[in-house]
XYZ file of C-alpha atoms in Angstrom:
172
model
C -0.366 -0.587 -0.411
C 1.296 3.412 -1.043
C 2.183 6.402 1.511
C -0.775 8.730 2.109
C 0.170 11.904 0.437
C 0.264 14.622 2.495
C -0.291 18.249 1.389
C 1.405 21.549 2.688
C -0.434 23.808 4.900
C 0.752 26.504 2.501
C -1.375 25.083 0.096
C -4.189 23.906 2.354
C -4.907 27.886 3.641
C -3.831 29.787 1.065
C -6.379 27.197 -0.905
C -3.112 27.627 -4.127
C -3.185 24.168 -6.312
C 0.295 21.989 -6.114
C 2.972 22.911 -8.862
C 2.707 21.171 -11.730
C 4.699 17.830 -11.074
C 7.172 18.397 -14.281
C 7.533 21.962 -11.744
C 8.251 20.458 -9.331
C 10.582 17.362 -10.495
C 12.824 19.739 -11.559
C 12.937 22.130 -8.876
C 14.317 19.200 -6.699
C 16.722 18.250 -9.091
C 17.917 21.629 -9.104
C 18.702 22.263 -5.540
C 23.052 22.054 -4.964
C 22.970 19.585 -1.638
C 25.307 16.635 -0.667
C 22.871 13.563 -1.175
C 23.202 11.368 2.795
C 24.661 7.571 2.199
C 25.886 5.561 4.749
C 29.573 5.916 3.862
C 29.342 9.310 4.814
C 29.303 8.492 8.989
C 30.406 5.248 8.809
C 31.059 4.605 12.366
C 35.178 3.273 12.612
C 33.497 -0.062 15.066
C 33.320 -0.498 18.907
C 36.776 -2.307 18.688
C 38.871 0.559 16.840
C 41.489 0.680 15.924
C 42.314 -3.157 16.519
C 39.089 -3.804 14.110
C 37.456 -1.120 12.577
C 35.297 -0.454 9.751
C 36.146 -0.298 5.927
C 33.397 0.587 2.571
C 34.665 -2.184 -0.529
C 35.810 0.185 -3.319
C 36.806 -3.144 -5.723
C 36.165 -7.010 -5.821
C 38.165 -9.140 -6.004
C 38.808 -10.211 -9.568
C 37.021 -7.174 -10.475
C 38.605 -4.903 -12.581
C 36.403 -1.444 -12.021
C 36.777 0.433 -9.030
C 33.946 2.169 -7.004
C 33.754 4.914 -5.724
C 31.448 7.320 -3.926
C 30.175 10.427 -5.820
C 29.843 12.562 -2.461
C 28.046 15.004 -4.588
C 24.720 13.088 -6.046
C 25.138 9.963 -2.695
C 25.240 7.467 -5.580
C 28.132 4.530 -6.218
C 30.266 5.426 -9.339
C 32.943 3.938 -11.432
C 36.220 5.249 -10.819
C 38.993 3.423 -12.288
C 39.815 0.876 -14.652
C 42.224 -1.373 -14.650
C 44.410 -2.682 -17.184
C 45.473 -5.782 -15.340
C 43.114 -8.129 -13.079
C 42.045 -6.926 -9.636
C 42.714 -9.380 -6.942
C 42.054 -7.293 -3.537
C 38.988 -4.641 -2.168
C 39.401 -1.926 -1.591
C 43.382 -0.598 -2.322
C 42.629 3.550 -1.910
C 43.394 2.867 1.435
C 42.835 -0.072 3.205
C 42.983 -3.809 0.831
C 42.042 -6.226 2.833
C 42.537 -10.423 2.449
C 40.225 -12.725 2.148
C 39.121 -15.705 1.434
C 35.328 -15.511 2.376
C 35.067 -19.106 4.401
C 36.183 -21.204 1.615
C 34.236 -19.251 -1.773
C 35.600 -18.132 -4.249
C 32.628 -15.052 -4.551
C 33.805 -11.667 -4.664
C 32.212 -9.235 -1.485
C 30.306 -6.561 -3.276
C 31.545 -3.099 -3.409
C 29.180 -0.599 -1.450
C 28.961 -2.991 1.659
C 31.280 -2.951 4.767
C 32.960 -5.147 7.004
C 35.155 -5.652 9.784
C 38.852 -5.425 8.983
C 42.515 -5.666 11.268
C 45.250 -4.020 9.799
C 48.358 -6.386 9.764
C 50.109 -4.128 7.537
C 50.837 -0.377 5.741
C 51.958 -0.057 1.781
C 54.327 2.962 2.301
C 53.175 5.429 -1.659
C 56.343 7.785 -2.362
C 54.242 10.027 -4.358
C 51.516 11.451 -2.071
C 52.723 9.571 0.844
C 48.737 8.127 1.329
C 50.514 5.033 2.830
C 47.584 2.055 2.324
C 46.758 0.275 5.508
C 46.314 -3.693 4.422
C 44.235 -5.927 6.236
C 42.704 -9.346 6.762
C 38.977 -9.625 7.269
C 38.399 -9.897 11.080
C 35.313 -12.429 10.385
C 37.044 -14.466 7.128
C 38.238 -17.363 9.438
C 40.918 -18.267 7.085
C 43.293 -15.310 7.131
C 41.923 -13.488 10.995
C 44.617 -15.220 12.608
C 47.527 -12.956 10.157
C 48.576 -10.399 12.649
C 51.839 -8.938 10.714
C 52.324 -9.022 6.422
C 55.020 -10.602 6.641
C 53.499 -13.672 7.450
C 51.978 -14.343 4.964
C 52.660 -16.313 2.049
C 55.304 -15.111 -0.375
C 53.349 -15.358 -3.596
C 50.131 -12.972 -1.081
C 52.651 -10.318 -1.073
C 53.625 -10.280 -4.339
C 50.419 -10.189 -5.716
C 49.592 -7.175 -3.556
C 52.642 -5.339 -4.904
C 51.942 -5.979 -8.154
C 48.483 -4.430 -7.364
C 49.217 -1.924 -6.460
C 52.842 -1.211 -8.970
C 49.052 -1.524 -11.798
C 46.844 0.647 -9.726
C 49.685 3.285 -9.493
C 50.644 2.961 -13.912
C 47.266 3.999 -13.850
C 47.344 6.971 -12.235
C 51.092 7.810 -13.336
C 52.016 7.736 -9.844
C 55.496 6.338 -8.345
C 54.611 3.480 -5.859
């Protein structure tokens, strides 16, 4: 059942008619406001700094990175990578996870609880990247140090960031 339509008091008191629908739509579209979105106010979580919430911007195996458009509140395509990206959320936090034995990626836009295990220093803008594991993934949540990851996983992380920085014409 559709919600009831409430007519603003000003129209009832002054016996004014509603503006035509297309005028109301145009007026609504022309307003300059920042759309509300859960990413803007995502709480860091009660267990921070040990375990913190972060938003997935790129799914495992995807070549497409998404990000929040702050003006509209919508998720937009930010980058398309040359090689296949292998991880989640590489911009601020790279989260390594297996999802309990499944190969299905976490979808962009959802948030996960992460545990930091290392840092990837960036030369260009000094925007170091946090390397983390999913706190709820039994395959990886026992890792506390990036150097304890298998060598091939460390090589994949480095390769991912090299490709990512190449796309932005920046140095790793």
